[in-house]
mmCIF file of C-alpha atoms in Angstrom:
data_model
loop_
_atom_site.group_PDB
_atom_site.id
_atom_site.type_symbol
_atom_site.label_atom_id
_atom_site.label_comp_id
_atom_site.label_asym_id
_atom_site.label_seq_id
_atom_site.Cartn_x
_atom_site.Cartn_y
_atom_site.Cartn_z
ATOM 1 C CA MET A 119 -54.301 12.015 -53.032
ATOM 2 C CA GLU A 120 -53.276 13.069 -49.522
ATOM 3 C CA ALA A 121 -49.993 11.148 -49.790
ATOM 4 C CA TYR A 122 -49.432 12.544 -53.291
ATOM 5 C CA ALA A 123 -49.985 16.104 -52.071
ATOM 6 C CA SER A 124 -47.643 15.437 -49.140
ATOM 7 C CA ASP A 125 -44.921 14.284 -51.546
ATOM 8 C CA TRP A 126 -45.222 17.505 -53.524
ATOM 9 C CA LEU A 127 -45.125 19.582 -50.349
ATOM 10 C CA GLN A 128 -41.992 17.772 -49.187
ATOM 11 C CA LEU A 129 -40.395 18.203 -52.605
ATOM 12 C CA LEU A 130 -40.988 21.951 -52.664
ATOM 13 C CA ILE A 131 -39.781 22.471 -49.090
ATOM 14 C CA ARG A 132 -36.732 20.280 -49.659
ATOM 15 C CA TRP A 133 -35.927 22.233 -52.822
ATOM 16 C CA ILE A 134 -36.149 25.557 -50.986
ATOM 17 C CA HIS A 135 -34.050 24.120 -48.166
ATOM 18 C CA LEU A 136 -31.377 23.014 -50.611
ATOM 19 C CA ILE A 137 -31.266 26.348 -52.465
ATOM 20 C CA THR A 138 -31.093 28.500 -49.342
ATOM 21 C CA GLY A 139 -28.647 26.097 -47.699
ATOM 22 C CA ILE A 140 -26.293 26.411 -50.665
ATOM 23 C CA ALA A 141 -26.515 30.202 -50.430
ATOM 24 C CA TRP A 142 -25.874 30.208 -46.662
ATOM 25 C CA ILE A 143 -23.027 27.687 -46.655
ATOM 26 C CA GLY A 144 -21.507 29.314 -49.723
ATOM 27 C CA SER A 145 -21.387 32.700 -48.018
ATOM 28 C CA SER A 146 -20.000 31.092 -44.840
ATOM 29 C CA PHE A 147 -17.198 29.408 -46.771
ATOM 30 C CA TYR A 148 -16.504 32.584 -48.728
ATOM 31 C CA PHE A 149 -16.213 34.927 -45.752
ATOM 32 C CA VAL A 150 -14.026 32.535 -43.755
ATOM 33 C CA TRP A 151 -11.831 32.165 -46.851
ATOM 34 C CA LEU A 152 -11.828 35.927 -47.235
ATOM 35 C CA ASP A 153 -10.795 36.564 -43.621
ATOM 36 C CA ASN A 154 -7.961 34.066 -43.921
ATOM 37 C CA HIS A 155 -6.587 35.627 -47.136
ATOM 38 C CA LEU A 156 -6.591 39.285 -46.145
ATOM 39 C CA LEU A 157 -3.225 41.003 -46.347
ATOM 40 C CA ALA A 158 -2.133 44.151 -44.541
ATOM 41 C CA PRO A 159 -2.950 47.233 -46.639
ATOM 42 C CA LYS A 160 -0.005 48.460 -48.720
ATOM 43 C CA ALA A 161 -1.018 52.116 -48.707
ATOM 44 C CA GLN A 162 -0.441 54.040 -45.467
ATOM 45 C CA GLU A 163 -3.532 56.070 -46.321
ATOM 46 C CA ASP A 164 -5.676 52.909 -46.061
ATOM 47 C CA ALA A 165 -4.087 51.943 -42.761
ATOM 48 C CA ASP A 166 -4.813 55.427 -41.401
ATOM 49 C CA LYS A 167 -8.482 54.929 -42.302
ATOM 50 C CA GLY A 168 -8.623 51.856 -40.058
ATOM 51 C CA ILE A 169 -8.446 49.247 -42.794
ATOM 52 C CA GLY A 170 -7.033 46.036 -41.344
ATOM 53 C CA GLY A 171 -6.715 43.958 -44.489
ATOM 54 C CA GLU A 172 -7.362 43.834 -48.198
ATOM 55 C CA LEU A 173 -7.651 41.262 -50.953
ATOM 56 C CA TRP A 174 -7.590 41.425 -54.736
ATOM 57 C CA ALA A 175 -9.414 38.825 -56.824
ATOM 58 C CA VAL A 176 -10.461 38.168 -60.394
ATOM 59 C CA HIS A 177 -13.741 36.451 -61.195
ATOM 60 C CA GLY A 178 -16.383 36.468 -63.896
ATOM 61 C CA GLY A 179 -14.317 38.610 -66.233
ATOM 62 C CA GLY A 180 -13.584 41.398 -63.760
ATOM 63 C CA PHE A 181 -11.232 42.499 -60.971
ATOM 64 C CA TYR A 182 -12.397 42.982 -57.393
ATOM 65 C CA VAL A 183 -10.786 44.531 -54.349
ATOM 66 C CA VAL A 184 -12.157 43.843 -50.881
ATOM 67 C CA ARG A 185 -11.115 45.773 -47.772
ATOM 68 C CA LYS A 186 -11.947 44.945 -44.185
ATOM 69 C CA PHE A 187 -11.889 47.542 -41.415
ATOM 70 C CA LYS A 188 -10.388 46.676 -38.060
ATOM 71 C CA VAL A 189 -13.614 47.854 -36.405
ATOM 72 C CA ALA A 190 -15.728 50.169 -38.602
ATOM 73 C CA PRO A 191 -15.373 52.875 -41.271
ATOM 74 C CA GLN A 192 -15.427 56.528 -40.327
ATOM 75 C CA VAL A 193 -18.665 57.009 -42.261
ATOM 76 C CA LEU A 194 -21.260 54.305 -42.851
ATOM 77 C CA PRO A 195 -21.952 53.721 -46.552
ATOM 78 C CA GLU A 196 -25.339 53.363 -48.179
ATOM 79 C CA PRO A 197 -26.496 50.757 -48.936
ATOM 80 C CA LEU A 198 -24.941 48.410 -46.386
ATOM 81 C CA HIS A 199 -25.532 44.750 -47.283
ATOM 82 C CA TRP A 200 -26.394 42.192 -44.604
ATOM 83 C CA PHE A 201 -26.136 38.415 -44.847
ATOM 84 C CA LYS A 202 -28.887 36.874 -42.754
ATOM 85 C CA TRP A 203 -31.887 35.724 -44.764
ATOM 86 C CA GLU A 204 -29.959 32.774 -46.193
ATOM 87 C CA ALA A 205 -29.610 31.452 -42.640
ATOM 88 C CA TYR A 206 -33.176 32.196 -41.594
ATOM 89 C CA THR A 207 -34.822 30.639 -44.651
ATOM 90 C CA THR A 208 -32.558 27.600 -44.455
ATOM 91 C CA TRP A 209 -33.627 26.960 -40.865
ATOM 92 C CA MET A 210 -37.306 27.709 -41.490
ATOM 93 C CA SER A 211 -37.473 25.411 -44.518
ATOM 94 C CA GLY A 212 -35.501 22.740 -42.650
ATOM 95 C CA PHE A 213 -37.842 22.882 -39.668
ATOM 96 C CA ALA A 214 -40.857 22.822 -41.995
ATOM 97 C CA LEU A 215 -39.456 19.685 -43.614
ATOM 98 C CA LEU A 216 -38.874 18.175 -40.179
ATOM 99 C CA VAL A 217 -42.535 18.826 -39.354
ATOM 100 C CA VAL A 218 -44.192 17.589 -42.561
ATOM 101 C CA MET A 219 -41.980 14.510 -42.934
ATOM 102 C CA TYR A 220 -40.941 13.449 -39.449
ATOM 103 C CA TYR A 221 -43.285 15.031 -36.906
ATOM 104 C CA LEU A 222 -46.478 14.377 -38.859
ATOM 105 C CA HIS A 223 -45.343 10.815 -39.614
ATOM 106 C CA ALA A 224 -43.479 10.100 -36.401
ATOM 107 C CA ASN A 225 -44.778 6.524 -36.249
ATOM 108 C CA VAL A 226 -43.076 5.877 -39.607
ATOM 109 C CA TYR A 227 -39.865 7.898 -39.515
ATOM 110 C CA MET A 228 -39.074 8.498 -35.845
ATOM 111 C CA ILE A 229 -40.242 5.413 -33.979
ATOM 112 C CA ASP A 230 -38.857 1.901 -34.166
ATOM 113 C CA LYS A 231 -40.720 -0.325 -31.745
ATOM 114 C CA ASN A 232 -37.728 -2.667 -31.658
ATOM 115 C CA VAL A 233 -35.824 0.244 -30.111
ATOM 116 C CA ALA A 234 -38.485 1.806 -27.876
ATOM 117 C CA ASP A 235 -42.273 1.602 -27.851
ATOM 118 C CA ILE A 236 -43.040 5.295 -27.448
ATOM 119 C CA ALA A 237 -45.931 7.438 -28.639
ATOM 120 C CA PRO A 238 -45.515 9.836 -31.588
ATOM 121 C CA LEU A 239 -46.169 12.814 -29.310
ATOM 122 C CA GLN A 240 -43.339 11.704 -27.027
ATOM 123 C CA ALA A 241 -40.929 11.439 -29.950
ATOM 124 C CA VAL A 242 -41.872 14.880 -31.261
ATOM 125 C CA GLY A 243 -41.732 16.446 -27.791
ATOM 126 C CA LEU A 244 -38.268 15.007 -27.188
ATOM 127 C CA SER A 245 -37.083 16.316 -30.552
ATOM 128 C CA VAL A 246 -38.302 19.866 -29.974
ATOM 129 C CA ALA A 247 -36.935 19.926 -26.416
ATOM 130 C CA LEU A 248 -33.480 18.882 -27.625
ATOM 131 C CA LEU A 249 -33.460 21.642 -30.247
ATOM 132 C CA VAL A 250 -33.927 24.181 -27.462
ATOM 133 C CA ILE A 251 -31.581 22.496 -24.969
ATOM 134 C CA GLY A 252 -28.805 22.157 -27.537
ATOM 135 C CA TRP A 253 -28.853 25.884 -28.318
ATOM 136 C CA LEU A 254 -29.079 26.979 -24.661
ATOM 137 C CA LEU A 255 -26.153 24.792 -23.600
ATOM 138 C CA TYR A 256 -23.945 25.877 -26.499
ATOM 139 C CA ASP A 257 -24.820 29.557 -26.078
ATOM 140 C CA GLN A 258 -24.054 29.501 -22.358
ATOM 141 C CA LEU A 259 -20.746 27.759 -23.023
ATOM 142 C CA CYS A 260 -19.708 30.496 -25.436
ATOM 143 C CA LYS A 261 -20.803 33.267 -23.076
ATOM 144 C CA ARG A 262 -19.166 31.812 -19.979
ATOM 145 C CA LEU A 263 -15.938 30.584 -21.553
ATOM 146 C CA GLY A 264 -15.526 33.629 -23.755
ATOM 147 C CA LEU A 265 -13.277 34.098 -26.754
ATOM 148 C CA GLU A 266 -10.079 32.549 -25.426
ATOM 149 C CA ARG A 267 -11.191 29.012 -24.543
ATOM 150 C CA GLU A 268 -12.204 27.610 -27.901
ATOM 151 C CA MET A 269 -10.830 24.135 -27.173
ATOM 152 C CA TRP A 270 -12.919 23.904 -24.013
ATOM 153 C CA ILE A 271 -16.049 24.882 -25.922
ATOM 154 C CA ALA A 272 -15.279 22.316 -28.627
ATOM 155 C CA GLY A 273 -14.542 19.593 -26.071
ATOM 156 C CA VAL A 274 -17.695 20.112 -24.027
ATOM 157 C CA MET A 275 -19.857 20.268 -27.151
ATOM 158 C CA MET A 276 -18.351 17.035 -28.501
ATOM 159 C CA ILE A 277 -19.063 15.277 -25.200
ATOM 160 C CA PHE A 278 -22.616 16.660 -25.117
ATOM 161 C CA ILE A 279 -23.363 15.620 -28.705
ATOM 162 C CA ALA A 280 -21.836 12.174 -28.088
ATOM 163 C CA ILE A 281 -24.009 11.590 -25.017
ATOM 164 C CA VAL A 282 -27.179 12.797 -26.726
ATOM 165 C CA THR A 283 -26.507 10.683 -29.831
ATOM 166 C CA TRP A 284 -25.813 7.582 -27.739
ATOM 167 C CA ARG A 285 -28.899 7.969 -25.545
ATOM 168 C CA LEU A 286 -31.166 8.775 -28.495
ATOM 169 C CA SER A 287 -30.160 5.459 -30.071
ATOM 170 C CA TYR A 288 -32.165 3.794 -27.290
ATOM 171 C CA VAL A 289 -35.255 5.911 -27.954
ATOM 172 C CA LEU A 290 -35.594 6.807 -31.660
ATOM 173 C CA SER A 291 -35.082 4.971 -34.928
ATOM 174 C CA GLY A 292 -31.608 5.087 -36.451
ATOM 175 C CA ARG A 293 -32.474 7.556 -39.189
ATOM 176 C CA ALA A 294 -34.337 9.778 -36.717
ATOM 177 C CA VAL A 295 -31.264 9.931 -34.473
ATOM 178 C CA TYR A 296 -29.200 11.252 -37.371
ATOM 179 C CA ILE A 297 -31.797 13.806 -38.434
ATOM 180 C CA GLN A 298 -32.242 14.972 -34.839
ATOM 181 C CA ILE A 299 -28.535 15.666 -34.378
ATOM 182 C CA GLY A 300 -28.482 17.496 -37.717
ATOM 183 C CA ALA A 301 -31.498 19.571 -36.672
ATOM 184 C CA MET A 302 -29.807 20.445 -33.378
ATOM 185 C CA LEU A 303 -26.637 21.630 -35.121
ATOM 186 C CA GLY A 304 -28.650 23.499 -37.756
ATOM 187 C CA THR A 305 -30.651 25.239 -35.020
ATOM 188 C CA ILE A 306 -27.450 26.283 -33.256
ATOM 189 C CA MET A 307 -26.092 27.673 -36.530
ATOM 190 C CA ALA A 308 -29.230 29.683 -37.317
ATOM 191 C CA ALA A 309 -29.554 30.883 -33.713
ATOM 192 C CA ASN A 310 -25.935 32.073 -33.868
ATOM 193 C CA VAL A 311 -26.913 34.320 -36.762
ATOM 194 C CA LEU A 312 -30.180 35.507 -35.194
ATOM 195 C CA PHE A 313 -29.069 36.053 -31.598
ATOM 196 C CA VAL A 314 -25.358 36.827 -31.817
ATOM 197 C CA ILE A 315 -23.906 37.610 -35.251
ATOM 198 C CA ILE A 316 -26.567 40.033 -36.505
ATOM 199 C CA PRO A 317 -27.085 41.757 -33.099
ATOM 200 C CA SER A 318 -23.292 42.193 -32.815
ATOM 201 C CA GLN A 319 -23.228 43.820 -36.229
ATOM 202 C CA ARG A 320 -26.152 46.046 -35.264
ATOM 203 C CA LYS A 321 -24.190 47.239 -32.209
ATOM 204 C CA LEU A 322 -21.333 48.293 -34.472
ATOM 205 C CA VAL A 323 -23.714 50.129 -36.802
ATOM 206 C CA GLU A 324 -25.586 51.821 -33.946
ATOM 207 C CA ALA A 325 -22.334 53.051 -32.423
ATOM 208 C CA LYS A 326 -21.300 54.669 -35.690
ATOM 209 C CA GLU A 327 -24.740 56.238 -36.091
ATOM 210 C CA GLN A 328 -24.428 57.725 -32.587
ATOM 211 C CA GLY A 329 -20.956 59.058 -33.365
ATOM 212 C CA ILE A 330 -19.138 56.932 -30.768
ATOM 213 C CA ALA A 331 -16.303 54.446 -31.193
ATOM 214 C CA PRO A 332 -17.685 50.901 -31.614
ATOM 215 C CA ASN A 333 -16.619 48.287 -29.097
ATOM 216 C CA PRO A 334 -14.534 45.753 -31.049
ATOM 217 C CA VAL A 335 -15.687 42.924 -28.777
ATOM 218 C CA TYR A 336 -18.977 42.762 -30.696
ATOM 219 C CA GLY A 337 -17.142 42.034 -33.918
ATOM 220 C CA LEU A 338 -15.035 39.381 -32.188
ATOM 221 C CA ARG A 339 -18.121 37.648 -30.778
ATOM 222 C CA GLY A 340 -19.784 37.619 -34.162
ATOM 223 C CA LYS A 341 -16.687 36.188 -35.797
ATOM 224 C CA GLN A 342 -16.384 33.475 -33.127
ATOM 225 C CA ARG A 343 -19.890 32.202 -33.844
ATOM 226 C CA SER A 344 -19.347 32.516 -37.595
ATOM 227 C CA VAL A 345 -16.266 30.298 -37.379
ATOM 228 C CA HIS A 346 -18.182 27.778 -35.264
ATOM 229 C CA ASN A 347 -20.877 27.654 -37.951
ATOM 230 C CA ASN A 348 -18.176 27.033 -40.530
ATOM 231 C CA TYR A 349 -17.037 23.892 -38.710
ATOM 232 C CA PHE A 350 -20.617 22.651 -38.314
ATOM 233 C CA THR A 351 -21.376 22.799 -42.049
ATOM 234 C CA LEU A 352 -19.799 19.550 -43.295
ATOM 235 C CA PRO A 353 -21.253 17.383 -40.492
ATOM 236 C CA VAL A 354 -24.703 18.862 -41.176
ATOM 237 C CA LEU A 355 -24.370 18.299 -44.921
ATOM 238 C CA PHE A 356 -23.553 14.647 -44.314
ATOM 239 C CA ILE A 357 -26.604 14.254 -42.101
ATOM 240 C CA MET A 358 -28.793 15.836 -44.791
ATOM 241 C CA ILE A 359 -27.970 12.970 -47.169
ATOM 242 C CA SER A 360 -27.523 10.205 -44.584
ATOM 243 C CA ASN A 361 -31.046 8.778 -44.817
ATOM 244 C CA HIS A 362 -30.150 7.517 -48.308
ATOM 245 C CA TYR A 363 -27.400 5.333 -46.828
ATOM 246 C CA PRO A 364 -28.783 2.864 -44.272
ATOM 247 C CA MET A 365 -25.390 1.159 -43.922
ATOM 248 C CA THR A 366 -24.560 4.141 -41.647
ATOM 249 C CA TYR A 367 -27.620 4.634 -39.433
ATOM 250 C CA GLY A 368 -28.537 0.947 -39.718
ATOM 251 C CA ALA A 369 -25.147 -0.253 -38.470
ATOM 252 C CA LYS A 370 -24.963 -2.058 -35.134
ATOM 253 C CA TYR A 371 -23.478 1.034 -33.515
ATOM 254 C CA GLY A 372 -25.006 3.596 -35.826
ATOM 255 C CA TRP A 373 -24.679 6.362 -33.235
ATOM 256 C CA ALA A 374 -20.911 5.828 -33.081
ATOM 257 C CA VAL A 375 -20.718 5.831 -36.882
ATOM 258 C CA LEU A 376 -22.424 9.235 -36.899
ATOM 259 C CA LEU A 377 -19.985 10.647 -34.347
ATOM 260 C CA ALA A 378 -17.008 9.326 -36.295
ATOM 261 C CA ILE A 379 -18.182 10.801 -39.595
ATOM 262 C CA MET A 380 -18.984 14.182 -38.018
ATOM 263 C CA LEU A 381 -15.511 14.353 -36.479
ATOM 264 C CA LEU A 382 -13.890 13.409 -39.778
ATOM 265 C CA ALA A 383 -15.965 16.045 -41.588
ATOM 266 C CA ALA A 384 -14.999 18.799 -39.140
ATOM 267 C CA TYR A 385 -11.378 17.620 -39.373
ATOM 268 C CA VAL A 386 -11.444 18.056 -43.146
ATOM 269 C CA ARG A 387 -12.990 21.509 -42.746
ATOM 270 C CA HIS A 388 -10.086 22.387 -40.447
ATOM 271 C CA PHE A 389 -7.670 21.425 -43.229
ATOM 272 C CA PHE A 390 -9.207 23.999 -45.565
ATOM 273 C CA ASN A 391 -9.303 26.703 -42.901
ATOM 274 C CA LEU A 392 -5.610 26.139 -42.180
ATOM 275 C CA ARG A 393 -4.830 26.123 -45.902
ATOM 276 C CA HIS A 394 -6.601 29.455 -46.304
ATOM 277 C CA ARG A 395 -4.268 30.838 -43.630
ATOM 278 C CA GLY A 396 -1.211 29.615 -45.510
ATOM 279 C CA ARG A 397 -0.664 26.271 -43.742
ATOM 280 C CA THR A 398 -1.189 23.204 -45.892
ATOM 281 C CA VAL A 399 -1.176 20.136 -43.645
ATOM 282 C CA TRP A 400 -1.591 17.215 -46.032
ATOM 283 C CA ALA A 401 -1.555 14.819 -43.100
ATOM 284 C CA ILE A 402 -5.126 15.927 -42.328
ATOM 285 C CA PRO A 403 -6.870 14.785 -45.562
ATOM 286 C CA VAL A 404 -4.665 11.666 -45.692
ATOM 287 C CA THR A 405 -5.551 10.590 -42.155
ATOM 288 C CA ALA A 406 -9.179 11.571 -42.732
ATOM 289 C CA LEU A 407 -9.280 9.312 -45.795
ATOM 290 C CA LEU A 408 -7.643 6.473 -43.881
ATOM 291 C CA GLY A 409 -10.092 6.985 -41.043
ATOM 292 C CA THR A 410 -13.020 6.825 -43.460
ATOM 293 C CA LEU A 411 -11.695 3.627 -45.026
ATOM 294 C CA ALA A 412 -11.171 2.097 -41.589
ATOM 295 C CA LEU A 413 -14.731 3.023 -40.605
ATOM 296 C CA ALA A 414 -16.121 1.520 -43.826
ATOM 297 C CA MET A 415 -14.261 -1.727 -43.124
ATOM 298 C CA LEU A 416 -15.412 -1.849 -39.500
ATOM 299 C CA ILE A 417 -19.102 -1.584 -40.380
ATOM 300 C CA ALA A 418 -18.951 -3.669 -43.574
ATOM 301 C CA PRO A 419 -21.524 -6.502 -43.583
ATOM 302 C CA ASP A 420 -20.345 -10.074 -43.347
ATOM 303 C CA LYS A 421 -19.995 -11.910 -46.624
ATOM 304 C CA PRO A 422 -23.107 -14.042 -47.290
ATOM 305 C CA GLN A 423 -22.460 -17.650 -46.341
ATOM 306 C CA ALA A 424 -23.923 -20.585 -48.201
ATOM 307 C CA THR A 425 -26.313 -22.450 -45.950
ATOM 308 C CA ALA A 426 -26.316 -26.191 -45.523
ATOM 309 C CA GLY A 427 -29.445 -28.110 -46.372
ATOM 310 C CA GLU A 428 -32.443 -27.083 -48.367
ATOM 311 C CA PRO A 429 -33.208 -23.363 -48.697
ATOM 312 C CA PRO A 430 -36.572 -22.176 -47.373
ATOM 313 C CA PRO A 431 -39.374 -22.589 -49.919
ATOM 314 C CA PHE A 432 -40.039 -19.507 -52.001
ATOM 315 C CA SER A 433 -43.677 -19.574 -50.909
ATOM 316 C CA LYS A 434 -42.509 -18.852 -47.355
ATOM 317 C CA VAL A 435 -40.269 -16.028 -48.537
ATOM 318 C CA GLN A 436 -43.070 -14.520 -50.598
ATOM 319 C CA ALA A 437 -45.443 -14.735 -47.638
ATOM 320 C CA ILE A 438 -42.970 -12.781 -45.481
ATOM 321 C CA VAL A 439 -42.405 -10.135 -48.139
ATOM 322 C CA THR A 440 -46.137 -9.817 -48.811
ATOM 323 C CA GLN A 441 -46.972 -9.422 -45.137
ATOM 324 C CA ARG A 442 -44.081 -7.196 -44.124
ATOM 325 C CA CYS A 443 -42.998 -5.256 -47.229
ATOM 326 C CA VAL A 444 -45.721 -4.980 -49.868
ATOM 327 C CA GLY A 445 -47.704 -2.453 -47.830
ATOM 328 C CA CYS A 446 -45.193 0.145 -49.045
ATOM 329 C CA HIS A 447 -43.528 -1.627 -51.982
ATOM 330 C CA ALA A 448 -46.448 -2.013 -54.353
ATOM 331 C CA GLU A 449 -47.786 -0.201 -57.372
ATOM 332 C CA LYS A 450 -50.384 1.396 -55.103
ATOM 333 C CA PRO A 451 -49.000 1.358 -51.530
ATOM 334 C CA ALA A 452 -51.512 0.703 -48.782
ATOM 335 C CA GLN A 453 -49.296 2.207 -46.088
ATOM 336 C CA GLU A 454 -50.360 5.693 -45.028
ATOM 337 C CA GLY A 455 -48.000 8.435 -46.186
ATOM 338 C CA PHE A 456 -46.751 6.735 -49.353
ATOM 339 C CA ALA A 457 -48.113 7.742 -52.751
ATOM 340 C CA VAL A 458 -45.636 5.550 -54.640
ATOM 341 C CA ALA A 459 -43.312 2.737 -53.662
ATOM 342 C CA PRO A 460 -40.089 4.016 -52.035
ATOM 343 C CA LYS A 461 -37.360 4.298 -54.696
ATOM 344 C CA ASN A 462 -39.910 2.689 -57.048
ATOM 345 C CA VAL A 463 -39.037 -0.745 -55.645
ATOM 346 C CA MET A 464 -42.094 -3.012 -55.959
ATOM 347 C CA LEU A 465 -42.284 -6.506 -54.473
ATOM 348 C CA ASN A 466 -45.816 -7.642 -55.168
ATOM 349 C CA THR A 467 -44.978 -10.428 -57.650
ATOM 350 C CA PRO A 468 -42.526 -13.376 -57.565
ATOM 351 C CA ASP A 469 -40.523 -11.902 -60.429
ATOM 352 C CA LEU A 470 -40.180 -8.556 -58.646
ATOM 353 C CA ILE A 471 -39.087 -10.261 -55.425
ATOM 354 C CA ALA A 472 -36.421 -12.234 -57.298
ATOM 355 C CA ALA A 473 -35.239 -9.145 -59.181
ATOM 356 C CA ASN A 474 -34.804 -7.241 -55.911
ATOM 357 C CA ALA A 475 -33.295 -10.070 -53.866
ATOM 358 C CA GLN A 476 -30.071 -8.130 -53.251
ATOM 359 C CA LYS A 477 -31.968 -5.073 -52.001
ATOM 360 C CA ILE A 478 -34.196 -7.197 -49.786
ATOM 361 C CA TYR A 479 -31.123 -8.819 -48.250
ATOM 362 C CA GLU A 480 -29.319 -5.521 -47.690
ATOM 363 C CA GLN A 481 -32.293 -3.640 -46.257
ATOM 364 C CA ALA A 482 -34.093 -6.323 -44.266
ATOM 365 C CA VAL A 483 -31.183 -8.513 -43.164
ATOM 366 C CA VAL A 484 -27.909 -6.577 -43.138
ATOM 367 C CA THR A 485 -28.952 -3.084 -41.986
ATOM 368 C CA LYS A 486 -32.468 -3.970 -40.780
ATOM 369 C CA ALA A 487 -33.483 -0.540 -42.052
ATOM 370 C CA MET A 488 -36.618 -2.061 -43.553
ATOM 371 C CA PRO A 489 -39.466 -2.320 -42.906
ATOM 372 C CA ILE A 490 -39.130 1.352 -42.040
ATOM 373 C CA GLY A 491 -39.478 1.754 -38.289
ATOM 374 C CA ASN A 492 -40.309 -1.965 -38.402
ATOM 375 C CA LEU A 493 -43.928 -0.882 -38.758
ATOM 376 C CA THR A 494 -44.994 -4.364 -39.829
ATOM 377 C CA ALA A 495 -43.084 -6.074 -37.010
ATOM 378 C CA MET A 496 -40.775 -8.299 -39.044
ATOM 379 C CA THR A 497 -39.245 -10.826 -36.653
ATOM 380 C CA ASP A 498 -35.630 -11.943 -36.396
ATOM 381 C CA GLU A 499 -36.742 -15.405 -37.466
ATOM 382 C CA GLU A 500 -38.245 -13.961 -40.646
ATOM 383 C CA ARG A 501 -35.068 -12.009 -41.357
ATOM 384 C CA ALA A 502 -33.092 -15.228 -40.906
ATOM 385 C CA THR A 503 -35.392 -16.939 -43.423
ATOM 386 C CA LEU A 504 -34.754 -14.169 -45.961
ATOM 387 C CA ALA A 505 -31.007 -14.468 -45.321
ATOM 388 C CA ALA A 506 -31.034 -18.239 -45.854
ATOM 389 C CA TRP A 507 -33.019 -17.793 -49.084
ATOM 390 C CA PHE A 508 -30.624 -15.157 -50.429
ATOM 391 C CA ASN A 509 -27.518 -17.103 -49.421
ATOM 392 C CA ALA A 510 -28.884 -20.100 -51.310
ATOM 393 C CA GLY A 511 -29.015 -18.052 -54.498
ATOM 394 C CA ALA A 512 -32.540 -16.580 -54.105
ATOM 395 C CA PRO A 513 -34.385 -19.495 -55.814
ATOM 396 C CA THR A 514 -37.995 -18.946 -56.850
ATOM 397 C CA LYS A 515 -39.096 -22.562 -56.458
#
């Protein structure tokens, strides 16, 4: 019942995380699109009021006009709508999911003893520390390099993320490395809203309330961080779904695969941002597609080769699967933390093993993603036995 209750808790938190994430990313995309489509006001009266741009749109059966002030209106309207809780609830639900799924089951989801034999507390401590370090480094970069050195900020952050991803691949399991990088980027995004974007907006509001001219630098700082968040979104979205695709994190150089996909995702985001500003560079999506295809080919598994001689007896294969896999993949899993078999794949009978031969080969031999965290200590020799059995046609005799 404990595992069953945990599954429901994870489901509810994941659902909240998805809903709030859609709201946050949707508003991020919308406002960046909006900024890039604003046109100079046509009426001199609007320009005299300090309006820097306007946009007309039609949606949902009605016409809308949006105007943006260069700094602030002469009189603050009531009510004034703020966009912040989408970011806060996305981060809080994401961190809650990180706790209930990864931190509380670190021995399952974060640790792979074939990578490093560390204690759960060490894995969790490292994860939390990196969340803080990632934000502090990024924030200091933005403060010290200012608004005019965006390429330097991007370059240093790419190097930092590359180093962290590479080094984590020697400490945590493949899927944990991916989730950790996603959590770091998500924390930076939410902290941008909490510590920079909203406070900058409050400064503008406070200045108007005090009857003084707002300092435009606050608006520029908020916009800088908002644009950064916009570029982080697609890499983070990929990481959110990555644990369903072990051919990425289970690849020989899974850390490099992650870096490549994040760069391609940010590159595609750049295409849309340029397009919103009136520049359509089709070379970007074309090269991004070619890059993705090249990556897929580079990490593609070798074609199964027929083995000479007699295949291993099925009794040996079944013994390996029973010892190493059935703890999770059974009608009633014995492994702590699992109420039902993952993806409803059960391997506790000869017929079920034969029916799932392809999945066994992919997960245990090609990507080595299973057993998860190699909890049951499947050996390379056992994986080779499974490979020889599959390559021989997966006989059950």
